[in-house]
C-alpha positions as a printed NumPy array, in Angstrom:
array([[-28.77 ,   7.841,  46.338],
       [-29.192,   7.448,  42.622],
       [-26.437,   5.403,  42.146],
       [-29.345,   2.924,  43.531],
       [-31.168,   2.824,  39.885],
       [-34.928,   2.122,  41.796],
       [-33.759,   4.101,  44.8  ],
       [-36.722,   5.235,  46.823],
       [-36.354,   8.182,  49.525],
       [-36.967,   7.768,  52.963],
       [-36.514,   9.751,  56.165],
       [-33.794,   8.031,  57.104],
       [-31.605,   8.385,  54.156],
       [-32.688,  12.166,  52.906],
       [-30.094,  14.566,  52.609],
       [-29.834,  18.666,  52.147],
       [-29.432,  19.208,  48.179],
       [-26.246,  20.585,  47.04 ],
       [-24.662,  21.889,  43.911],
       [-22.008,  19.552,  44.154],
       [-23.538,  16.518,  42.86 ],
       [-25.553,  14.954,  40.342],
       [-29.36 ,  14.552,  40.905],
       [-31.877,  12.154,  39.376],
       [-35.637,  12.925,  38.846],
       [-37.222,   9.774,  37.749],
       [-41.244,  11.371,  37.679],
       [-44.206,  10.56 ,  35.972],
       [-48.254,  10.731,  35.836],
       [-51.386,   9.105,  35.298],
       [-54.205,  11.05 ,  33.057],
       [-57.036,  10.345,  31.502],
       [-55.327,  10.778,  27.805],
       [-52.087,   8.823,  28.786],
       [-49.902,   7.731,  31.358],
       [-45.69 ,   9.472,  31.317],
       [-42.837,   8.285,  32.668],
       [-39.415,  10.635,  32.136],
       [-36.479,  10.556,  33.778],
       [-33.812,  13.251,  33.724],
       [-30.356,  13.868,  35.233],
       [-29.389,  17.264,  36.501],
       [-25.566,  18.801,  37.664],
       [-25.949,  22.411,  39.216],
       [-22.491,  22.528,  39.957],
       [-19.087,  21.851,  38.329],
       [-19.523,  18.043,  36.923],
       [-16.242,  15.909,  37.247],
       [-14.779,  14.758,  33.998],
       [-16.51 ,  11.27 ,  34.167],
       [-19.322,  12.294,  35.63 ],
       [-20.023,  14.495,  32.09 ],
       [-18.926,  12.094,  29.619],
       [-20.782,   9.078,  31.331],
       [-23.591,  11.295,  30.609],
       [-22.972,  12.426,  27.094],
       [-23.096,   8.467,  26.152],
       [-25.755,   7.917,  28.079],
       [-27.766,  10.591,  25.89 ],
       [-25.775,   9.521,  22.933],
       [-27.661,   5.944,  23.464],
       [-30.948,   7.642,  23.876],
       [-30.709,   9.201,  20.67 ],
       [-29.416,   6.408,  18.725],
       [-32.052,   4.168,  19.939],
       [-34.551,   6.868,  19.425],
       [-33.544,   7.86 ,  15.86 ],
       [-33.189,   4.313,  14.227],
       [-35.036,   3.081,  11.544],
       [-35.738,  -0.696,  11.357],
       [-37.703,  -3.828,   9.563],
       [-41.271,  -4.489,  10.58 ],
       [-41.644,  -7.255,  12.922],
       [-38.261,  -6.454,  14.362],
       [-38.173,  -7.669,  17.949],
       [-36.618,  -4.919,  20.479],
       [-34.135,  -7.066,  22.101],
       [-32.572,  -7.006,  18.432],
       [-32.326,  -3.222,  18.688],
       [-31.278,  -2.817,  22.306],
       [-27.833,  -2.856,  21.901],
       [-28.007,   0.478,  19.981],
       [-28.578,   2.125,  23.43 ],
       [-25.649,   0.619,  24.978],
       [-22.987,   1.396,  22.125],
       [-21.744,   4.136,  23.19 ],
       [-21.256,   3.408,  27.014],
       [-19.987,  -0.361,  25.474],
       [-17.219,   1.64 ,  23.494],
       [-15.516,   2.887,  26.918],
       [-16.528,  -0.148,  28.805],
       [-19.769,   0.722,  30.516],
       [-22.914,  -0.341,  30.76 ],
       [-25.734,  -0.533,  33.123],
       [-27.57 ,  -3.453,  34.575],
       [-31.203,  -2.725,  33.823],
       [-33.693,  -3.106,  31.237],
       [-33.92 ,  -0.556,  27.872],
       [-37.02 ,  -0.164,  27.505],
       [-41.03 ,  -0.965,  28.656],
       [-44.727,  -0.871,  27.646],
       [-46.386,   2.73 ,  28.714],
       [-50.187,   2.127,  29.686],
       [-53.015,   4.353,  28.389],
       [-54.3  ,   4.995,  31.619],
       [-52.935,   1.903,  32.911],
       [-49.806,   0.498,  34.284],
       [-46.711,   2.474,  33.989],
       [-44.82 ,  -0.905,  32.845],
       [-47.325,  -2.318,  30.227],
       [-46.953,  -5.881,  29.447],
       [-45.963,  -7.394,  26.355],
       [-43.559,  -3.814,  24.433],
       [-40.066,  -3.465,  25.142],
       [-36.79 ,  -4.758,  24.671],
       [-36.389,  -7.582,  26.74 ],
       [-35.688, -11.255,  24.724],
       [-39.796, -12.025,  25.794],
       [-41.225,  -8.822,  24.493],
       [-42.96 ,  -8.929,  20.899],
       [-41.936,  -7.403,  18.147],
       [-42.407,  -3.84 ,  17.392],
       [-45.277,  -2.389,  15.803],
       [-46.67 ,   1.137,  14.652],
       [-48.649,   2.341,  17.169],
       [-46.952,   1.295,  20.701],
       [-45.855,   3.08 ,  23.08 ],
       [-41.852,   1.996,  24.829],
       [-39.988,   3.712,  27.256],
       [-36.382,   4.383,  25.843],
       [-33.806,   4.618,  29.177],
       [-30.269,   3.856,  29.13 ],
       [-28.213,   4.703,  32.468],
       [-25.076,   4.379,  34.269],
       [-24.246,   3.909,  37.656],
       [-21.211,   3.966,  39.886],
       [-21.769,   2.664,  43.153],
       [-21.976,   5.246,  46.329],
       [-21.001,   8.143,  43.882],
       [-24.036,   8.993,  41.256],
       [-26.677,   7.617,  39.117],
       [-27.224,   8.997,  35.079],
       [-30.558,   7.903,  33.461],
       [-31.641,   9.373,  30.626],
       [-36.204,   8.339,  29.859],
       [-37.869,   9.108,  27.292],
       [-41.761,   7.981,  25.792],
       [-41.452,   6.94 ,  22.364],
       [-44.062,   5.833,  20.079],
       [-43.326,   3.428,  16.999],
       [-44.191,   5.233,  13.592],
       [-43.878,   4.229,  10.127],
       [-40.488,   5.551,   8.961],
       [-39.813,   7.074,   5.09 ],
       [-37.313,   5.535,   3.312],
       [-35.804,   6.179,  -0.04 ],
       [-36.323,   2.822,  -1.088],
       [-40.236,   3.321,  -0.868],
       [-40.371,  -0.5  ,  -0.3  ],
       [-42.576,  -1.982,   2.266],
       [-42.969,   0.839,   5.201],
       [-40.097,   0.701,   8.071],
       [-40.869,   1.693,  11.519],
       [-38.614,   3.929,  13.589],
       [-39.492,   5.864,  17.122],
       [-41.059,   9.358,  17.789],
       [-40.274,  10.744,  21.227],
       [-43.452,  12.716,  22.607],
       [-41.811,  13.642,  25.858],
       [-40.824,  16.909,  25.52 ],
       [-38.269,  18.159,  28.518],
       [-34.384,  19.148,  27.809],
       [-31.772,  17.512,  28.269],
       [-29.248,  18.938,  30.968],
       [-26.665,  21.542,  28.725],
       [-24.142,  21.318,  31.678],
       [-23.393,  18.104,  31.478],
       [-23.553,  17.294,  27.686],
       [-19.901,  17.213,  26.167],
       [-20.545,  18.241,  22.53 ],
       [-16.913,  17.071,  21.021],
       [-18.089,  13.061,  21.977],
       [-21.729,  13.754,  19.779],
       [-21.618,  13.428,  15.968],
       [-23.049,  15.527,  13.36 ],
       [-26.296,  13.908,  12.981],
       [-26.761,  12.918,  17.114],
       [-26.499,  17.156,  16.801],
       [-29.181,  17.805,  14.099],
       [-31.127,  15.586,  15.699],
       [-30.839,  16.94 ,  19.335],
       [-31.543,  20.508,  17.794],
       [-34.503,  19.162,  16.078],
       [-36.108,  18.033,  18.972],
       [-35.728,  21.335,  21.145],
       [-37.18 ,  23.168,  18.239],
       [-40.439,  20.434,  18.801],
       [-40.219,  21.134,  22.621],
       [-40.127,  25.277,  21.539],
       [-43.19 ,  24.674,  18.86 ],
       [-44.93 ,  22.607,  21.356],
       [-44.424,  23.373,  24.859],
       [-43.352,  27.047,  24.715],
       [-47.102,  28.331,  23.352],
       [-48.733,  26.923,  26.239],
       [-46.631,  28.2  ,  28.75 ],
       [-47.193,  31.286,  27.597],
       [-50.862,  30.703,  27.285],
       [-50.478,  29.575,  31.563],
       [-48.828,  32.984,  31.619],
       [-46.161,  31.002,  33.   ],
       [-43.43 ,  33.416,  32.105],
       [-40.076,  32.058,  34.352],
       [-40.862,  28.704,  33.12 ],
       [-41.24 ,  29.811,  29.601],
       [-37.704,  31.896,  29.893],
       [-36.228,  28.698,  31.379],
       [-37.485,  26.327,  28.271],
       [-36.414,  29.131,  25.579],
       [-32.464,  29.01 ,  27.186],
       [-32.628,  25.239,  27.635],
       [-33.447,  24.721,  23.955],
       [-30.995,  27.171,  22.365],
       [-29.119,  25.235,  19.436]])
């Protein structure tokens, strides 16, 4: 059913669960401090070859996108492509937008941020999805969502200030499926960087919630 990027369940199409396949959880909420949107791709099972590279790019994307640094006034259709390198490189891609606005207690797709060609340029203090994907029809759907919000970046050259993403969702990425030989050095550091935010973050208030399983479950999905 994910194959289907918007797929939306139904009683006639629902299905028993099975470790054989890949699942997608695209899930969000609306608060009072913020509105989320993160998606995440799961494999209980054995993944197939494909199935586990096709998701290592997709994640490779993610982080490139996330971890760039870039001019002020830079439009994100100019940066877009960054999330679609890796997929490009072993001719894939996937036929939806990057990126979109994140209300404050509003719409989940907030008009005018994101990477389309009539989005306005980036500036510190919005909030963008960042969601590459792929999709093989009638087999399985990867996408990979994360909030990001656009930060002033430090650069050596101290010149004017550069802006660059911080993701604020904090949930792992799915181990099983990640093929470490296809990441580079620095797509590493940075991956192991951001469980060590999800362990600072996250793990204290689980264990405030006295939410022990859960907290077990975040400390072996965020082991270097």
């Amino acid at each position: 059913n994910a194959a289907l990027a918007h797929y939306s369940p139904s009683n006639e199409s629902s299905r028993k669960l099975s470790v054989d396949e890949m699942y997608l959880s695209d899930t969000g909420g609306q608060y009072l401090d913020g509105t989320t949107d993160i998606t995440r791709t799961v494999h209980w099972g054995v993944p197939t070859p494909l199935q586990k590279e096709a998701y290592t790019r997709v994640l490779m994307g993610n982080i490139d996108l996330s971890r760039l640094v870039f001019p002020p006034n830079t439009a994100g259709r100019v940066v877009e492509s960054f999330a679609r390198r890796a997929l490009w490189d072993v001719g894939l891609n996937y036929g939806h937008g990057t990126g979109h606005g994140i209300g404050n207690f509003l719409s989940v797709h907030e008009w005018p941020v994101g990477f389309q060609s009539n989005n306005v340029p980036l500036a510190a203090g919005m909030f963008t999805s960042i969601e590459p994907g792929y999709y093989r029809d009638g087999e399985f759907g990867i996408r990979i969502e994360d909030i990001a919000l656009v930060v002033e970046a430090q650069t050596k050259s101290g010149e004017k200030p550069f802006l660059t993403f911080e993701v604020v969702s904090l949930v792992p990425y799915d181990r099983n499926l990640i093929d470490l030989s296809l990441l580079s050095p620095e797509q590493i550091r940075y991956l192991n960087a951001y469980y060590e935010t999800i362990r600072a973050r996250v793990g204290p208030e689980l264990q405030r919630q006295q939410l022990e399983e859960a907290y077990r479950w975040l400390q072996r999905n965020t082991e270097p």
